[in-house]
Amino acid sequence: LTPDPARRARRELAAARAKRGAGALEAALSLLSAAEAGPPDPERDAQVERLRGQIAFDQRRGGAAAKLLLDAAGRLDGDQARETYLEALGAAVWAGSAVEAAKQARTAPAAQGHPTAVDLVLDALATRLTDGYAAAAPLMTEAVAAVRALDTGDEHPGRVLWLLGNRAGGTLATEVLDYPAGRALAERQVRLARETGALVQLQFALNFLANHDLVAGELPAAQALVDEDRLLAEVTGGRPVGYSAILLAALRGRDTAEIAAAAAEAAERGQGRVVRFAGYANAVLGNGLGHHDAARDAAHRVFEHDAVGHQALATAELAEAASRTGDGDLVAAALDRMSERARATPTVWLRALEARLRALAGETPEKCYAASIALLAGTPLRVELARGHLLFGEWLRREGRRADAREHLRTAHAMTSAMGLEAFADRARRELQATGETARKRTAGTTEELTAQEAQIVRLVREGLSNPEVGARLFLSPRTVEWHLRNVFGKLGISSRRQLREA
């Protein structure tokens, strides 16, 4: 026991931080109540408020988290204040109402000396929300580079997890569609969360990484990460983060109920960003199924809000759907926004989407479709590449160039089938049939050979983990892991871990 009340309160605050890191959120809140009962201490009380805000975010209460964190930030000084303003801004982005928080964040104390990664991310995100994309573009580019280059060995783990999370630095990487940077941040966040035992932060990191697997067409790997998020929620008694599961369902093209349920729950909990992410996912689903009216309406709701994060991707879905429903004005509006972004932050992904949207708008379609495909070829963005071939093939068929169309439609069908994008594969198959060529419709059994748990085990083995290490990660015995591996070897026609890593 610590007899001195002030020292005891400080120890209870430290213990609350440790409990929060382990995912024991209710225990952390109890310790915070005890810490507050100590003698008056403005610094400690501000830190208590900050930790309450962090826990509120962990509990998916973004609006409440932002208010607590903004209050705490106003009572702190220097670097502590700026870090807390950044946390508040990240929470407000997830709540879906971040402009007022951004205005307050811009009142944070000026950085002293050379700006840190926290300073750069805070300034970039606040500028993006208050002044728009073009004004923030150079700041966002610099901030993403700074976070990616951060030497985590000299930083406090909790601060690093925040910086590398999709709530701040990762959000900016997604905003400018910098896939390599976003992937690197996601992988590092997952690794750090595992190493430090930060289970709730790991859940967010898993979803951030899963989204990168999804756009790369690695659906089984994404499913494994989604399953791990759910498993961690069971272990900690919390909730799955779950937003990657929404896009996974959309890409598979067969589960509208899951998207609707996730959106309804997010709306009830005040998670505006997840609601809009579900709108983007519904646009993907609608375009895959050929329900372009529904896709247009879902994407347009996201487009009108101009939310930070997946705005560019929703804009691309809007242009595709609007082009199919004859809404030329919407196609033009989508192209204007995409062109502004591509000029300001010319990443490969943005340039490829801009070229595609120019084709959809009727600007030298053959040249622009080919340019978009050329930019995507050789990148990990296999879903975008497959969809580019599909759109080009559809345009060629409508131009009466059936032989040319078949080449792109065959590629689109093969790629979407192999990745398990069932709705897009069916769309490509129907287009091929319209050219006079038939294509076999893949069954669910041929699309996914491995179970979700088998896919998780494969991913970990390919990372170099031993059977006991895999078992510890997935709460399985080494014997059970070995049994699953034997099944995997049989399904894939291989006989060793080395072959599995090369498969």
Short mmCIF file of C-alpha atoms in Angstrom, two decimals, residues 115-433:
data_model
loop_
_atom_site.label_atom_id
_atom_site.label_comp_id
_atom_site.label_asym_id
_atom_site.label_seq_id
_atom_site.Cartn_x
_atom_site.Cartn_y
_atom_site.Cartn_z
CA PRO A 115 8.11 19.65 -35.51
CA THR A 116 7.59 16.05 -34.46
CA ALA A 117 5.41 13.50 -36.21
CA VAL A 118 2.62 14.38 -33.77
CA ASP A 119 2.90 18.05 -34.73
CA LEU A 120 2.83 17.28 -38.46
CA VAL A 121 -0.13 14.92 -38.26
CA LEU A 122 -2.12 17.29 -36.04
CA ASP A 123 -1.53 20.26 -38.33
CA ALA A 124 -2.27 18.27 -41.48
CA LEU A 125 -5.49 16.72 -40.19
CA ALA A 126 -6.79 19.98 -38.69
CA THR A 127 -6.02 21.88 -41.91
CA ARG A 128 -7.71 19.21 -44.04
CA LEU A 129 -10.89 19.50 -41.98
CA THR A 130 -11.02 23.28 -41.79
CA ASP A 131 -9.48 24.44 -45.09
CA GLY A 132 -10.03 21.55 -47.48
CA TYR A 133 -7.97 18.99 -49.35
CA ALA A 134 -5.85 21.22 -51.60
CA ALA A 135 -4.73 23.46 -48.72
CA ALA A 136 -3.75 20.43 -46.62
CA ALA A 137 -2.12 18.38 -49.39
CA PRO A 138 1.55 19.30 -48.77
CA LEU A 139 1.05 18.96 -45.01
CA MET A 140 -0.57 15.54 -45.41
CA THR A 141 2.22 14.28 -47.65
CA GLU A 142 4.87 15.46 -45.19
CA ALA A 143 2.99 14.00 -42.22
CA VAL A 144 2.57 10.56 -43.81
CA ALA A 145 6.27 10.45 -44.67
CA ALA A 146 7.23 11.49 -41.13
CA VAL A 147 5.09 8.83 -39.49
CA ARG A 148 6.33 6.15 -41.86
CA ALA A 149 9.95 7.09 -41.11
CA LEU A 150 9.43 7.26 -37.36
CA ASP A 151 11.99 5.32 -35.30
CA THR A 152 9.73 3.49 -32.88
CA GLY A 153 12.61 2.29 -30.75
CA ASP A 154 12.96 5.68 -29.06
CA GLU A 155 9.28 6.35 -28.53
CA HIS A 156 6.81 5.41 -25.81
CA PRO A 157 4.77 2.43 -27.07
CA GLY A 158 1.39 4.04 -26.40
CA ARG A 159 2.31 7.16 -28.31
CA VAL A 160 3.68 5.10 -31.20
CA LEU A 161 0.50 3.03 -31.39
CA TRP A 162 -1.49 6.24 -31.64
CA LEU A 163 0.73 7.75 -34.32
CA LEU A 164 0.73 4.62 -36.43
CA GLY A 165 -2.97 3.94 -35.95
CA ASN A 166 -5.67 4.46 -38.53
CA ARG A 167 -7.09 7.18 -36.27
CA ALA A 168 -4.39 9.68 -37.29
CA GLY A 169 -1.32 8.91 -39.43
CA GLY A 170 -3.04 5.97 -41.07
CA THR A 171 -6.13 8.06 -41.77
CA LEU A 172 -3.97 10.50 -43.71
CA ALA A 173 -2.31 7.68 -45.69
CA THR A 174 -5.80 6.49 -46.68
CA GLU A 175 -6.90 10.04 -47.43
CA VAL A 176 -4.15 10.52 -50.02
CA LEU A 177 -4.44 6.88 -51.21
CA ASP A 178 -0.81 6.07 -50.49
CA TYR A 179 -1.04 2.28 -50.40
CA PRO A 180 2.64 1.51 -49.65
CA ALA A 181 2.71 3.95 -46.72
CA GLY A 182 -0.62 2.78 -45.36
CA ARG A 183 0.40 -0.87 -45.60
CA ALA A 184 3.70 -0.22 -43.85
CA LEU A 185 1.95 1.68 -41.04
CA ALA A 186 -0.67 -1.04 -40.63
CA GLU A 187 1.88 -3.85 -40.43
CA ARG A 188 3.99 -1.93 -37.94
CA GLN A 189 0.99 -1.07 -35.78
CA VAL A 190 -0.04 -4.74 -35.64
CA ARG A 191 3.48 -5.77 -34.69
CA LEU A 192 3.81 -3.14 -31.97
CA ALA A 193 0.38 -3.91 -30.54
CA ARG A 194 1.29 -7.60 -30.32
CA GLU A 195 4.68 -6.89 -28.75
CA THR A 196 3.22 -4.60 -26.09
CA GLY A 197 0.08 -6.66 -25.42
CA ALA A 198 -2.18 -3.71 -26.30
CA LEU A 199 -5.24 -5.78 -27.16
CA VAL A 200 -7.77 -3.05 -27.94
CA GLN A 201 -5.26 -1.15 -30.07
CA LEU A 202 -4.52 -4.46 -31.79
CA GLN A 203 -8.17 -4.76 -32.81
CA PHE A 204 -8.03 -1.40 -34.60
CA ALA A 205 -4.69 -2.33 -36.17
CA LEU A 206 -6.05 -5.64 -37.46
CA ASN A 207 -8.88 -3.84 -39.25
CA PHE A 208 -6.50 -1.28 -40.73
CA LEU A 209 -4.32 -4.08 -42.09
CA ALA A 210 -7.35 -6.09 -43.26
CA ASN A 211 -8.50 -3.17 -45.42
CA HIS A 212 -5.14 -3.24 -47.18
CA ASP A 213 -5.49 -6.98 -47.73
CA LEU A 214 -8.95 -6.40 -49.18
CA VAL A 215 -7.92 -3.87 -51.82
CA ALA A 216 -5.04 -6.22 -52.69
CA GLY A 217 -7.57 -9.01 -53.30
CA GLU A 218 -6.30 -11.10 -50.37
CA LEU A 219 -9.74 -11.94 -49.00
CA PRO A 220 -8.74 -15.06 -46.99
CA ALA A 221 -5.98 -13.07 -45.24
CA ALA A 222 -8.47 -10.28 -44.48
CA GLN A 223 -10.97 -12.82 -43.17
CA ALA A 224 -8.32 -14.17 -40.79
CA LEU A 225 -7.72 -10.68 -39.41
CA VAL A 226 -11.46 -10.06 -39.04
CA ASP A 227 -11.78 -13.34 -37.14
CA GLU A 228 -8.90 -12.35 -34.86
CA ASP A 229 -10.62 -9.03 -34.12
CA ARG A 230 -13.73 -10.95 -33.06
CA LEU A 231 -11.69 -13.37 -30.96
CA LEU A 232 -9.97 -10.51 -29.14
CA ALA A 233 -13.35 -8.93 -28.43
CA GLU A 234 -14.42 -12.16 -26.75
CA VAL A 235 -11.20 -12.32 -24.72
CA THR A 236 -11.46 -8.69 -23.50
CA GLY A 237 -15.23 -8.63 -23.12
CA GLY A 238 -15.46 -5.75 -25.58
CA ARG A 239 -16.78 -5.37 -29.10
CA PRO A 240 -15.18 -6.15 -32.46
CA VAL A 241 -14.05 -3.06 -34.34
CA GLY A 242 -15.65 -4.77 -37.29
CA TYR A 243 -15.49 -2.25 -40.09
CA SER A 244 -13.30 -4.42 -42.32
CA ALA A 245 -15.98 -7.11 -42.17
CA ILE A 246 -18.31 -4.63 -43.90
CA LEU A 247 -16.06 -4.21 -46.93
CA LEU A 248 -15.31 -7.94 -46.98
CA ALA A 249 -19.04 -8.68 -47.26
CA ALA A 250 -19.39 -6.09 -50.03
CA LEU A 251 -16.52 -7.47 -52.09
CA ARG A 252 -17.88 -10.99 -51.78
CA GLY A 253 -21.18 -9.61 -53.01
CA ARG A 254 -23.49 -11.82 -51.02
CA ASP A 255 -24.32 -10.37 -47.59
CA THR A 256 -26.28 -7.13 -47.54
CA ALA A 257 -27.68 -7.93 -44.09
CA GLU A 258 -24.24 -7.76 -42.46
CA ILE A 259 -23.58 -4.31 -43.90
CA ALA A 260 -27.00 -3.02 -42.85
CA ALA A 261 -26.63 -4.39 -39.32
CA ALA A 262 -23.16 -2.89 -38.91
CA ALA A 263 -24.36 0.50 -40.18
CA ALA A 264 -27.36 0.49 -37.83
CA GLU A 265 -25.21 -0.35 -34.81
CA ALA A 266 -22.65 2.30 -35.75
CA ALA A 267 -25.38 4.92 -36.11
CA GLU A 268 -26.79 4.00 -32.70
CA ARG A 269 -23.35 4.39 -31.11
CA GLY A 270 -22.57 7.66 -32.88
CA GLN A 271 -19.83 6.24 -35.11
CA GLY A 272 -20.39 8.44 -38.13
CA ARG A 273 -17.24 7.32 -39.90
CA VAL A 274 -18.34 3.67 -39.81
CA VAL A 275 -21.79 4.67 -41.10
CA ARG A 276 -20.18 6.38 -44.08
CA PHE A 277 -17.77 3.49 -44.57
CA ALA A 278 -20.84 1.25 -44.78
CA GLY A 279 -22.23 3.63 -47.41
CA TYR A 280 -19.04 3.20 -49.43
CA ALA A 281 -19.28 -0.58 -48.99
CA ASN A 282 -22.89 -0.54 -50.19
CA ALA A 283 -21.75 1.33 -53.29
CA VAL A 284 -19.14 -1.36 -53.96
CA LEU A 285 -21.78 -4.03 -53.47
CA GLY A 286 -24.29 -2.28 -55.73
CA ASN A 287 -21.76 -1.81 -58.52
CA GLY A 288 -20.70 -5.44 -58.26
CA LEU A 289 -24.27 -6.69 -58.48
CA GLY A 290 -25.16 -4.26 -61.25
CA HIS A 291 -27.61 -2.40 -58.97
CA HIS A 292 -26.22 0.93 -60.08
CA ASP A 293 -29.11 3.08 -58.83
CA ALA A 294 -28.52 1.82 -55.29
CA ALA A 295 -24.75 2.18 -55.69
CA ARG A 296 -25.12 5.77 -56.92
CA ASP A 297 -27.33 6.77 -54.00
CA ALA A 298 -25.08 5.14 -51.39
CA ALA A 299 -21.92 6.69 -52.84
CA HIS A 300 -23.54 10.10 -53.24
CA ARG A 301 -24.34 10.28 -49.51
CA VAL A 302 -20.66 9.74 -48.73
CA PHE A 303 -19.59 12.15 -51.48
CA GLU A 304 -21.79 14.97 -50.13
CA HIS A 305 -20.28 14.69 -46.66
CA ASP A 306 -16.66 14.89 -47.90
CA ALA A 307 -15.49 12.77 -44.96
CA VAL A 308 -11.81 12.18 -44.30
CA GLY A 309 -10.59 8.68 -45.12
CA HIS A 310 -12.34 6.77 -47.89
CA GLN A 311 -13.74 9.75 -49.78
CA ALA A 312 -11.71 9.13 -52.95
CA LEU A 313 -12.82 5.51 -53.14
CA ALA A 314 -16.47 6.47 -52.67
CA THR A 315 -16.00 9.09 -55.39
CA ALA A 316 -14.80 6.41 -57.81
CA GLU A 317 -17.85 4.26 -56.98
CA LEU A 318 -20.12 7.26 -57.55
CA ALA A 319 -18.66 7.95 -60.98
CA GLU A 320 -19.03 4.31 -62.06
CA ALA A 321 -22.62 4.06 -60.85
CA ALA A 322 -23.62 7.46 -62.24
CA SER A 323 -22.16 6.62 -65.64
CA ARG A 324 -24.40 3.56 -65.77
CA THR A 325 -27.53 5.49 -64.75
CA GLY A 326 -27.00 8.39 -67.14
CA ASP A 327 -26.20 10.98 -64.46
CA GLY A 328 -23.62 12.97 -66.39
CA ASP A 329 -23.56 15.83 -63.89
CA LEU A 330 -22.62 13.45 -61.07
CA VAL A 331 -19.87 11.89 -63.17
CA ALA A 332 -18.48 15.36 -63.86
CA ALA A 333 -18.64 16.31 -60.16
CA ALA A 334 -16.85 13.13 -59.20
CA LEU A 335 -14.17 13.73 -61.82
CA ASP A 336 -13.63 17.30 -60.61
CA ARG A 337 -13.03 16.13 -57.06
CA MET A 338 -10.76 13.26 -58.09
CA SER A 339 -8.74 15.54 -60.38
CA GLU A 340 -8.23 18.05 -57.57
CA ARG A 341 -6.84 15.28 -55.39
CA ALA A 342 -4.66 13.76 -58.08
CA ARG A 343 -3.11 17.16 -58.81
CA ALA A 344 -2.48 17.91 -55.15
CA THR A 345 -1.20 14.46 -54.12
CA PRO A 346 -0.30 12.49 -57.27
CA THR A 347 -0.04 8.99 -55.79
CA VAL A 348 -0.27 6.10 -58.25
CA TRP A 349 -3.67 5.06 -56.91
CA LEU A 350 -5.19 8.54 -57.28
CA ARG A 351 -3.74 9.01 -60.76
CA ALA A 352 -5.15 5.63 -61.84
CA LEU A 353 -8.61 6.50 -60.52
CA GLU A 354 -8.52 9.92 -62.17
CA ALA A 355 -7.73 8.30 -65.53
CA ARG A 356 -10.59 5.84 -65.03
CA LEU A 357 -13.03 8.62 -64.21
CA ARG A 358 -11.95 10.57 -67.29
CA ALA A 359 -12.81 7.49 -69.33
CA LEU A 360 -16.20 7.19 -67.61
CA ALA A 361 -16.82 10.86 -68.41
CA GLY A 362 -16.17 10.16 -72.10
CA GLU A 363 -12.75 11.84 -72.37
CA THR A 364 -10.81 9.66 -74.85
CA PRO A 365 -12.03 6.48 -73.09
CA GLU A 366 -9.69 4.03 -74.80
CA LYS A 367 -6.60 6.06 -73.97
CA CYS A 368 -7.71 6.75 -70.38
CA TYR A 369 -8.77 3.18 -69.56
CA ALA A 370 -5.43 1.92 -70.89
CA ALA A 371 -3.54 4.54 -68.87
CA SER A 372 -5.38 3.60 -65.68
CA ILE A 373 -4.63 -0.10 -66.18
CA ALA A 374 -0.98 0.63 -66.94
CA LEU A 375 -0.62 2.60 -63.68
CA LEU A 376 -2.16 -0.22 -61.64
CA ALA A 377 -0.25 -3.07 -63.30
CA GLY A 378 2.53 -4.28 -61.05
CA THR A 379 1.02 -2.69 -57.90
CA PRO A 380 -0.65 -4.69 -55.11
CA LEU A 381 -3.99 -3.07 -56.02
CA ARG A 382 -5.39 -6.15 -57.73
CA VAL A 383 -9.05 -5.36 -57.08
CA GLU A 384 -8.69 -1.98 -58.78
CA LEU A 385 -6.79 -3.56 -61.67
CA ALA A 386 -9.44 -6.24 -62.21
CA ARG A 387 -12.21 -3.65 -62.13
CA GLY A 388 -10.29 -1.50 -64.59
CA HIS A 389 -10.16 -4.40 -67.05
CA LEU A 390 -13.88 -5.02 -66.50
CA LEU A 391 -14.85 -1.41 -67.25
CA PHE A 392 -12.59 -1.26 -70.30
CA GLY A 393 -14.02 -4.54 -71.60
CA GLU A 394 -17.58 -3.32 -71.08
CA TRP A 395 -16.85 -0.10 -72.97
CA LEU A 396 -15.21 -1.99 -75.85
CA ARG A 397 -18.19 -4.33 -76.14
CA ARG A 398 -20.59 -1.40 -76.29
CA GLU A 399 -18.42 0.07 -79.04
CA GLY A 400 -18.97 -3.14 -81.03
CA ARG A 401 -15.35 -4.30 -80.63
CA ARG A 402 -16.10 -7.76 -79.34
CA ALA A 403 -12.71 -9.33 -79.95
CA ASP A 404 -10.91 -6.54 -78.08
CA ALA A 405 -13.51 -6.64 -75.32
CA ARG A 406 -13.04 -10.37 -74.74
CA GLU A 407 -9.35 -9.91 -73.90
CA HIS A 408 -10.09 -7.53 -71.03
CA LEU A 409 -13.22 -9.34 -69.89
CA ARG A 410 -11.38 -12.67 -69.71
CA THR A 411 -8.71 -11.01 -67.55
CA ALA A 412 -11.35 -9.40 -65.34
CA HIS A 413 -13.25 -12.67 -64.95
CA ALA A 414 -10.12 -14.67 -64.13
CA MET A 415 -8.89 -12.13 -61.59
CA THR A 416 -12.20 -11.54 -59.82
CA SER A 417 -12.93 -15.26 -59.69
CA ALA A 418 -9.52 -16.06 -58.23
CA MET A 419 -9.90 -13.35 -55.59
CA GLY A 420 -13.40 -14.42 -54.59
CA LEU A 421 -15.13 -11.22 -55.79
CA GLU A 422 -18.22 -13.17 -56.69
CA ALA A 423 -20.51 -10.33 -57.78
CA PHE A 424 -17.87 -8.74 -60.01
CA ALA A 425 -16.96 -12.18 -61.39
CA ASP A 426 -20.60 -12.75 -62.33
CA ARG A 427 -20.74 -9.31 -63.93
CA ALA A 428 -17.64 -10.12 -66.01
CA ARG A 429 -19.11 -13.50 -66.96
CA ARG A 430 -22.34 -11.90 -68.17
CA GLU A 431 -20.37 -9.41 -70.25
CA LEU A 432 -18.34 -12.23 -71.78
CA GLN A 433 -21.54 -14.05 -72.67
#
